[in-house]
Amino acid sequence: MNKFKKWLGNLKISTKIVFYYLVIFILSISLIALFFMGTEKKTILGKVKQMSLTEVKSISSKMDYIIDITDNQSEMLISSQTIQSILRNGSKKSNFTYQQKMDNYSANFMNFNDNISSIYIFDNYGNKYFIDYTGQTKNISLMTIKNTNWYNNLLELRGRYLLKLNGGGTFKSDSQNYVSMIRVINDLNTQKIIGIMVINISAKYIKDTLNEDAPARNIILLDEKNHNIINSGLPVNKKLSQNFNYNNKNYSAIQNINSKQYIITELENKYGWKIISINLFDQLSKVNQSYNIVLLIAILINGMLLIGGFLFFSLIITKPIQTLIQAMKQVELGKFIEVNIKTSNDEIGELKNIYNMMIREIKKLFIKVIEEQRTKRKAELDVLQEQIKPHFLYNSLDAISSLILSKKSDEAFEFVKALGQFYRLFLSNGKEEITVKEEIAMVRNYLTVQKIRFSGRFKINITVDESVLNTNIPRLSLQPLVENAINHGIRGKLGPGEITIYAMNYEDHIIISVRSEEHTSELQSQDAS
């Protein structure tokens, strides 16, 4: 990130302008495109959902029509005098004549009603009368019906029909499923139950009827227990069934299944069955693709025009700046010349005026600095003279006198020698800078004088790196620090002390340290001795 910022900061202003505007343009176009695509997708999705829901409702209406037709046909059967007479007069012993009459009547009835695959009629004695051209459901019997968990519910309906898949579990076909319409047959005279009728409608007939206007339609029909009745070519695998919303009677949504998008629409009809339409959802139709291509071309053309405009605009700004920079480079040669270029009364013109004003101020500042340097040199001479304090010299002479009177001639000689060398280095022939070696020598002499004055109350420890000895520093850099260390770190203390001075190289700098310490333990040991 820092490298990118550095790279961006080193770009020319014209390039920066183009870059910034290009980023803003791309972001704005991207946001607009995302918003447009999201809105378009939402609109298309809403329309597709509505169309799919309308389609499923149409399928549901067709399913209702099939059931209603079969219901009417079943009512015609149970109200037939032939069927009523046979069931009313039935007995435990099978009657061949009744069987023949029932077969003929049922066969003639089925010849005019192709929606019915088979008809089964049972009397109260268990006699079975049936016509079945499929040969798939002959194993159904009255006893199997009575043993089902829905038989009592059938009786409670008192003649109204009950819809069950494959006879409600009384039979199972290997080739296809059947929708069974089951109802009790009441005596038209006494309204007592005289039999049970089962009419089977093949799932193939239902599928063909529902898909007659759209053969490629994918439809799944589930019963009230979500058992598969029909499936138009799309297997109800585990992953698909997980996307069904069985608790919603009116549901439509986009689902991702096996890396493909499907529009899944569910509708629960009045029988508790679920009609599910599953179709691939093509988000981008050919019309939308053409529209998006035209939109993309328009965006690219506008982008090129904008970039060209940015370049032209940046040149208007940066060209005067480049001219101004070339004029300003004369400053690098030490030539403080005012810039004279033609500008307008804009920011560039203001920049030129400010620069020229700065050049004039710099010239004035040079003159002022020269005068200040002269004043400063005079002040430094005054400070130098002030630093040669008379009382230090007087105190030193008094100390010398005391040493001589005390017949300490060696110490007096050492004192005078150190004092002379101190003042010689102190004056330094008027030089403002001296080497570290000379400054340390002057401080040694100063400390020698002070050590004799204070009767050796402090030790001197000086450590200097040889690499810094010939480095120039301002004269009298250390002497005031050492004087402070003595006055505030040694004088007035009870015990002896130590003055530590060290100088060393550290990276590109020179570190010089002055430190004073009091040695209380040493003082106590001396008192004890």
XYZ file of C-alpha atoms in Angstrom:
529
model
C 0.000 0.000 0.000
C 2.831 2.401 0.832
C 4.572 1.574 -2.458
C 1.350 2.304 -4.339
C 0.947 5.646 -2.547
C 4.558 6.512 -3.333
C 4.110 5.535 -6.986
C 0.890 7.534 -7.206
C 2.487 10.534 -5.541
C 5.353 10.538 -8.072
C 3.016 10.729 -11.054
C 2.604 13.927 -12.993
C -0.428 16.039 -12.256
C -1.891 15.364 -15.706
C -1.557 11.611 -15.144
C -3.033 11.921 -11.657
C -6.043 13.833 -12.988
C -6.691 11.175 -15.636
C -6.144 8.383 -13.098
C -8.464 9.894 -10.471
C -11.211 10.661 -12.951
C -10.850 7.234 -14.533
C -11.226 5.541 -11.133
C -14.274 7.671 -10.338
C -15.714 6.948 -13.794
C -15.212 3.196 -13.435
C -16.712 3.156 -9.933
C -19.730 5.229 -10.940
C -20.352 3.190 -14.094
C -19.953 -0.029 -12.111
C -22.469 1.121 -9.500
C -24.908 2.204 -12.203
C -24.451 -1.084 -14.060
C -24.949 -3.096 -10.859
C -28.051 -1.092 -10.010
C -29.394 -1.471 -13.541
C -28.653 -5.194 -13.638
C -30.174 -5.710 -10.202
C -33.302 -3.768 -11.156
C -33.545 -5.564 -14.486
C -33.065 -8.952 -12.832
C -35.686 -8.134 -10.214
C -38.143 -7.047 -12.920
C -37.495 -10.125 -15.050
C -37.695 -12.352 -11.998
C -41.029 -10.844 -11.005
C -42.438 -11.352 -14.483
C -41.130 -14.911 -14.727
C -42.539 -15.751 -11.302
C -45.909 -14.345 -12.259
C -45.924 -16.224 -15.567
C -44.874 -19.435 -13.845
C -47.543 -19.013 -11.168
C -50.162 -18.353 -13.851
C -49.017 -21.492 -15.639
C -49.290 -23.580 -12.482
C -52.767 -22.198 -11.803
C -53.745 -23.191 -15.332
C -52.406 -26.692 -14.697
C -54.358 -26.826 -11.446
C -57.520 -25.873 -13.300
C -56.945 -28.698 -15.782
C -56.401 -31.108 -12.907
C -59.658 -29.955 -11.328
C -61.389 -30.528 -14.682
C -60.092 -34.104 -14.875
C -61.290 -34.851 -11.344
C -64.655 -33.182 -11.909
C -65.243 -35.171 -15.132
C -64.349 -38.398 -13.345
C -66.602 -37.420 -10.443
C -69.530 -36.945 -12.830
C -68.766 -40.253 -14.493
C -68.652 -42.053 -11.147
C -72.011 -40.565 -10.173
C -73.470 -41.843 -13.426
C -72.165 -45.302 -12.577
C -73.460 -45.488 -9.024
C -76.875 -44.166 -10.098
C -77.191 -46.803 -12.830
C -80.176 -49.095 -12.288
C -78.085 -52.038 -13.479
C -75.357 -51.475 -10.868
C -77.907 -50.623 -8.155
C -79.856 -53.822 -8.834
C -76.806 -56.078 -8.902
C -75.364 -54.674 -5.632
C -78.770 -54.617 -3.911
C -79.472 -58.290 -4.746
C -75.983 -59.635 -4.248
C -75.152 -62.659 -2.109
C -72.124 -64.414 -0.747
C -72.203 -66.788 -3.668
C -70.830 -65.336 -6.865
C -73.417 -64.957 -9.613
C -72.146 -65.449 -13.164
C -75.061 -63.567 -14.642
C -74.430 -60.534 -12.451
C -70.763 -60.688 -13.347
C -71.520 -60.751 -17.069
C -73.991 -57.873 -16.862
C -71.558 -55.739 -14.818
C -68.665 -56.406 -17.202
C -70.715 -55.481 -20.248
C -72.016 -52.311 -18.668
C -68.559 -51.209 -17.440
C -66.899 -51.997 -20.764
C -69.456 -49.958 -22.706
C -69.037 -47.124 -20.243
C -65.224 -47.095 -20.568
C -65.420 -47.089 -24.367
C -66.818 -43.542 -24.200
C -64.570 -42.296 -21.377
C -60.873 -42.596 -22.171
C -59.780 -40.959 -18.933
C -60.687 -44.090 -16.964
C -58.128 -46.913 -16.898
C -60.043 -49.353 -14.736
C -63.240 -49.672 -12.691
C -63.601 -51.857 -9.580
C -66.935 -52.364 -7.809
C -67.361 -54.411 -4.601
C -70.636 -55.465 -2.986
C -71.050 -55.959 0.741
C -70.264 -59.661 0.376
C -66.850 -59.117 -1.151
C -67.801 -59.929 -4.721
C -65.624 -57.990 -7.157
C -66.787 -56.664 -10.502
C -64.142 -54.983 -12.557
C -62.973 -54.006 -15.969
C -59.221 -53.350 -16.271
C -57.435 -53.100 -19.616
C -54.026 -52.421 -18.041
C -53.748 -55.654 -16.081
C -51.821 -53.809 -13.344
C -54.357 -53.468 -10.509
C -56.221 -56.788 -10.315
C -54.847 -57.542 -6.849
C -57.192 -55.030 -5.204
C -59.907 -56.544 -2.982
C -62.599 -55.410 -0.539
C -60.620 -56.782 2.393
C -57.537 -54.741 1.469
C -59.715 -51.628 1.316
C -61.248 -52.322 4.724
C -57.784 -52.796 6.247
C -56.554 -49.381 5.161
C -56.171 -46.464 7.572
C -58.469 -44.318 5.459
C -61.440 -46.699 5.296
C -63.281 -45.075 8.217
C -62.774 -41.694 6.636
C -64.331 -43.064 3.442
C -67.408 -44.155 5.371
C -67.716 -40.757 7.015
C -67.863 -39.097 3.587
C -71.229 -40.908 3.031
C -70.877 -41.195 -0.708
C -68.509 -38.321 -1.484
C -65.317 -39.356 -3.229
C -61.864 -39.841 -1.743
C -58.726 -39.399 -3.892
C -55.794 -41.700 -3.219
C -52.579 -42.559 -5.032
C -52.580 -46.210 -6.226
C -55.759 -47.045 -4.368
C -54.399 -45.581 -1.140
C -51.783 -48.308 -0.926
C -54.108 -51.208 -1.876
C -52.118 -51.883 -5.039
C -48.836 -50.887 -6.594
C -48.057 -50.704 -10.263
C -44.530 -51.248 -11.529
C -44.999 -49.351 -14.780
C -46.890 -46.235 -13.709
C -48.971 -44.574 -11.018
C -52.743 -44.264 -10.816
C -55.029 -41.758 -9.163
C -57.877 -43.668 -7.540
C -61.279 -42.078 -6.965
C -62.880 -44.139 -4.183
C -66.439 -43.764 -2.886
C -69.116 -45.856 -1.218
C -72.224 -46.745 -3.230
C -75.470 -45.996 -1.423
C -78.811 -47.566 -2.194
C -80.815 -44.877 -3.975
C -83.944 -45.947 -2.123
C -82.702 -46.567 1.427
C -79.360 -44.642 1.328
C -77.685 -47.638 2.913
C -74.214 -48.662 1.787
C -74.435 -51.458 -0.750
C -70.915 -51.347 -2.180
C -67.630 -49.555 -2.851
C -66.377 -48.297 -6.207
C -62.794 -47.549 -7.246
C -62.110 -45.686 -10.496
C -58.466 -45.455 -11.551
C -57.080 -42.681 -13.722
C -53.621 -43.346 -15.137
C -50.858 -40.855 -14.386
C -49.955 -40.984 -18.078
C -53.419 -39.660 -19.025
C -53.090 -36.862 -16.440
C -49.594 -36.005 -17.641
C -50.633 -35.926 -21.314
C -53.660 -33.779 -20.528
C -51.707 -31.278 -18.440
C -48.948 -31.027 -21.075
C -51.072 -31.031 -24.203
C -50.359 -27.313 -24.864
C -46.641 -27.495 -23.790
C -45.083 -30.951 -24.202
C -41.660 -29.759 -22.945
C -43.094 -28.524 -19.662
C -41.556 -29.974 -16.476
C -44.325 -30.732 -13.993
C -44.251 -32.648 -10.738
C -47.513 -33.684 -9.090
C -47.376 -34.804 -5.452
C -50.190 -36.178 -3.315
C -51.047 -34.969 0.184
C -48.194 -37.091 1.602
C -45.731 -35.680 -0.939
C -45.601 -38.946 -2.870
C -44.741 -38.535 -6.530
C -47.749 -38.940 -8.870
C -46.307 -37.640 -12.125
C -42.947 -36.280 -13.149
C -42.436 -34.803 -16.604
C -38.922 -35.976 -17.327
C -37.219 -34.265 -14.370
C -36.366 -36.712 -11.555
C -37.315 -35.686 -8.045
C -33.944 -36.372 -6.519
C -32.935 -35.504 -2.973
C -31.349 -32.172 -3.894
C -34.449 -31.033 -5.784
C -36.868 -32.113 -3.084
C -34.891 -30.116 -0.515
C -35.800 -26.958 -2.407
C -39.548 -27.558 -2.280
C -41.433 -25.448 0.216
C -44.083 -27.950 1.231
C -45.555 -25.649 3.866
C -46.342 -22.872 1.412
C -49.486 -23.197 -0.714
C -48.353 -20.549 -3.150
C -44.596 -20.434 -3.655
C -42.302 -19.298 -6.463
C -38.543 -18.731 -6.274
C -35.223 -19.119 -8.043
C -33.115 -22.034 -6.834
C -29.548 -23.082 -7.725
C -29.509 -26.809 -8.421
C -26.457 -28.586 -9.839
C -24.909 -25.252 -10.895
C -28.045 -24.272 -12.804
C -30.799 -21.814 -12.011
C -34.365 -23.086 -11.909
C -37.613 -21.256 -11.391
C -39.576 -23.461 -8.984
C -43.273 -22.702 -8.540
C -45.499 -24.641 -6.149
C -49.254 -24.540 -5.751
C -51.438 -26.605 -3.465
C -54.855 -27.375 -4.921
C -58.104 -28.056 -3.116
C -57.310 -31.770 -2.790
C -54.121 -31.065 -0.819
C -51.981 -32.049 -3.801
C -48.977 -30.011 -4.810
C -48.401 -28.973 -8.383
C -44.758 -28.051 -8.944
C -43.386 -26.466 -12.091
C -39.598 -26.643 -12.528
C -38.010 -24.872 -15.478
C -34.582 -23.485 -16.301
C -34.429 -19.765 -15.673
C -32.574 -17.917 -18.425
C -31.736 -14.565 -16.911
C -30.393 -13.041 -20.112
C -32.663 -13.406 -23.088
C -31.517 -12.520 -26.579
C -33.331 -9.174 -26.372
C -31.708 -8.349 -23.040
C -28.303 -9.415 -24.344
C -28.617 -7.113 -27.360
C -29.764 -4.283 -25.126
C -26.862 -4.813 -22.747
C -24.356 -4.899 -25.636
C -25.688 -1.576 -26.945
C -25.505 -0.150 -23.434
C -21.901 -1.401 -23.029
C -20.859 0.173 -26.350
C -22.453 3.467 -25.311
C -20.605 3.363 -21.982
C -17.280 2.669 -23.715
C -17.771 5.539 -26.179
C -18.679 7.911 -23.350
C -15.678 6.659 -21.403
C -13.312 7.405 -24.290
C -14.805 10.878 -24.721
C -14.457 11.546 -20.996
C -10.833 10.391 -20.939
C -10.061 12.623 -23.912
C -11.700 15.507 -22.106
C -9.703 14.761 -18.979
C -6.450 14.804 -20.983
C -7.316 18.135 -22.604
C -8.364 19.594 -19.270
C -5.190 18.356 -17.547
C -2.986 19.902 -20.263
C -4.670 23.281 -19.733
C -3.653 23.067 -16.051
C -0.262 21.387 -16.244
C 1.290 23.203 -19.220
C 1.578 26.589 -17.388
C 2.829 24.701 -14.318
C 5.583 23.051 -16.368
C 6.624 26.455 -17.709
C 6.629 27.814 -14.168
C 8.747 24.873 -12.948
C 11.349 25.457 -15.671
C 11.611 29.081 -14.634
C 11.897 28.162 -10.958
C 14.818 25.775 -11.602
C 17.060 28.845 -11.858
C 16.922 28.905 -8.056
C 18.979 25.673 -8.003
C 21.780 27.644 -9.678
C 21.628 30.258 -6.962
C 19.852 32.765 -9.205
C 16.877 34.283 -7.440
C 15.152 35.727 -10.490
C 11.466 36.515 -10.633
C 9.361 34.496 -13.073
C 7.930 36.347 -16.035
C 5.361 34.163 -17.840
C 1.954 35.001 -19.213
C -0.832 33.672 -16.991
C -4.469 34.400 -16.281
C -5.971 35.522 -13.015
C -6.479 31.931 -11.882
C -4.659 29.698 -9.402
C -1.640 29.406 -11.721
C -1.364 33.185 -11.936
C -1.730 33.424 -8.178
C 1.023 30.808 -7.772
C 3.323 32.864 -10.022
C 2.609 36.052 -8.048
C 3.250 34.288 -4.740
C 6.530 32.839 -6.044
C 7.722 36.262 -7.224
C 6.766 37.725 -3.855
C 8.729 34.912 -2.179
C 11.810 35.732 -4.311
C 11.593 39.362 -3.264
C 11.227 38.361 0.389
C 14.212 35.992 0.115
C 16.369 38.792 -1.212
C 15.305 40.962 1.707
C 15.939 38.054 4.057
C 19.489 37.605 2.770
C 20.257 41.214 3.566
C 18.651 40.830 6.984
C 20.574 37.600 7.712
C 23.888 39.267 6.869
C 23.123 42.051 9.311
C 22.015 39.559 11.958
C 25.224 37.554 11.514
C 27.257 40.649 12.141
C 25.239 41.408 15.263
C 25.502 37.792 16.368
C 29.303 37.753 16.036
C 29.539 40.891 18.110
C 27.238 39.342 20.741
C 29.346 36.174 20.810
C 32.463 38.220 21.492
C 30.627 39.897 24.328
C 29.553 36.557 25.735
C 33.092 35.249 25.405
C 34.413 38.132 27.373
C 31.687 37.598 29.964
C 32.608 33.943 30.248
C 36.126 34.789 31.322
C 34.845 35.476 34.793
C 37.152 37.557 36.975
C 36.003 35.885 40.166
C 37.165 32.507 38.803
C 40.605 34.005 38.272
C 40.507 35.679 41.712
C 39.492 32.465 43.417
C 42.232 30.623 41.592
C 44.861 33.187 42.720
C 43.602 32.913 46.302
C 43.917 29.162 46.097
C 47.444 29.495 44.750
C 48.350 31.852 47.602
C 46.969 29.391 50.147
C 48.945 26.569 48.620
C 52.147 28.600 48.694
C 51.595 29.650 52.321
C 50.935 26.032 53.191
C 54.230 25.186 51.528
C 52.499 23.016 48.966
C 54.658 24.224 46.147
C 54.096 21.148 43.955
C 50.353 21.563 44.080
C 50.702 25.301 43.531
C 52.853 24.649 40.470
C 50.365 22.126 39.093
C 47.539 24.639 39.769
C 49.295 27.476 37.934
C 50.226 25.189 35.050
C 46.647 23.913 34.653
C 45.236 27.460 34.961
C 47.538 28.754 32.243
C 46.739 25.934 29.853
C 43.039 26.448 30.527
C 43.122 30.126 29.568
C 45.274 29.428 26.558
C 42.764 26.902 25.215
C 39.894 29.063 26.449
C 40.909 31.888 24.168
C 41.770 29.543 21.222
C 43.098 32.445 19.200
C 39.529 33.699 18.685
C 38.397 30.541 16.869
C 34.650 29.724 17.140
C 35.164 25.994 16.616
C 37.782 23.713 18.075
C 38.289 19.946 17.962
C 36.896 17.582 20.536
C 40.467 16.831 21.549
C 41.129 20.505 22.333
C 37.819 20.889 24.165
C 38.568 17.813 26.314
C 42.075 19.145 27.078
C 40.622 22.478 28.190
C 38.091 20.695 30.402
C 40.865 18.535 31.925
C 42.763 21.657 32.924
C 39.589 23.212 34.278
C 38.851 20.086 36.335
C 42.452 19.984 37.593
C 42.076 23.526 38.919
C 38.708 22.760 40.480
C 39.904 19.488 41.987
C 42.774 21.296 43.758
C 40.347 23.996 44.922
C 37.987 21.383 46.354
C 40.837 19.418 47.945
C 40.268 16.358 45.796
C 36.631 15.872 46.770
C 35.784 14.374 43.406
C 37.286 11.977 40.923
C 37.580 12.541 37.199
C 36.665 9.842 34.662
C 36.995 10.796 30.991
C 36.376 8.295 28.171
C 36.620 9.523 24.581
C 36.396 7.462 21.382
C 39.431 8.161 19.233
C 37.234 8.460 16.130
C 35.706 11.717 17.424
C 38.889 13.470 18.597
C 39.393 15.463 15.392
C 35.733 16.448 14.991
C 35.049 20.176 15.260
C 32.516 21.388 17.818
C 31.590 24.881 19.071
C 34.110 26.188 21.560
C 33.062 26.025 25.227
C 30.517 23.257 24.589
C 31.599 21.218 27.624
C 33.014 23.749 30.108
C 29.599 25.178 31.152
C 28.248 21.663 31.590
C 31.207 20.634 33.727
C 30.897 23.812 35.793
C 27.211 23.034 36.356
C 28.041 19.465 37.342
C 30.496 20.711 39.994
C 28.269 23.475 41.347
C 25.106 21.378 41.519
C 26.421 17.847 41.795
C 29.522 18.172 44.019
C 29.500 21.481 45.898
C 27.230 21.429 48.912
C 27.286 17.618 49.180
C 28.705 15.833 52.191
C 30.434 13.006 50.419
C 32.949 12.784 47.613
C 31.779 12.681 44.037
C 32.767 11.722 40.544
C 32.628 13.659 37.267
C 32.195 11.337 34.271
C 32.666 12.546 30.698
C 32.425 10.376 27.607
C 32.221 11.018 23.892
C 31.404 8.450 21.217
C 30.135 7.986 17.669
C 26.505 6.886 17.233
C 25.380 6.385 13.631
C 25.788 9.844 12.035
C 26.002 11.705 15.342
C 28.464 12.381 18.165
C 27.189 11.855 21.694
C 28.950 13.787 24.488
C 27.767 13.231 28.066
C 28.681 14.934 31.380
C 27.507 13.336 34.626
C 28.189 13.948 38.327
C 27.579 11.409 41.121
C 27.997 11.474 44.909
C 29.669 8.458 46.625
C 28.087 8.267 50.099
C 29.444 4.803 50.923
C 32.997 5.909 50.193
C 32.581 8.891 52.517
C 31.379 6.659 55.347
C 34.365 4.308 54.953
C 36.768 7.245 55.091
C 35.146 8.535 58.299
C 35.442 5.106 59.858
C 39.163 4.902 59.109
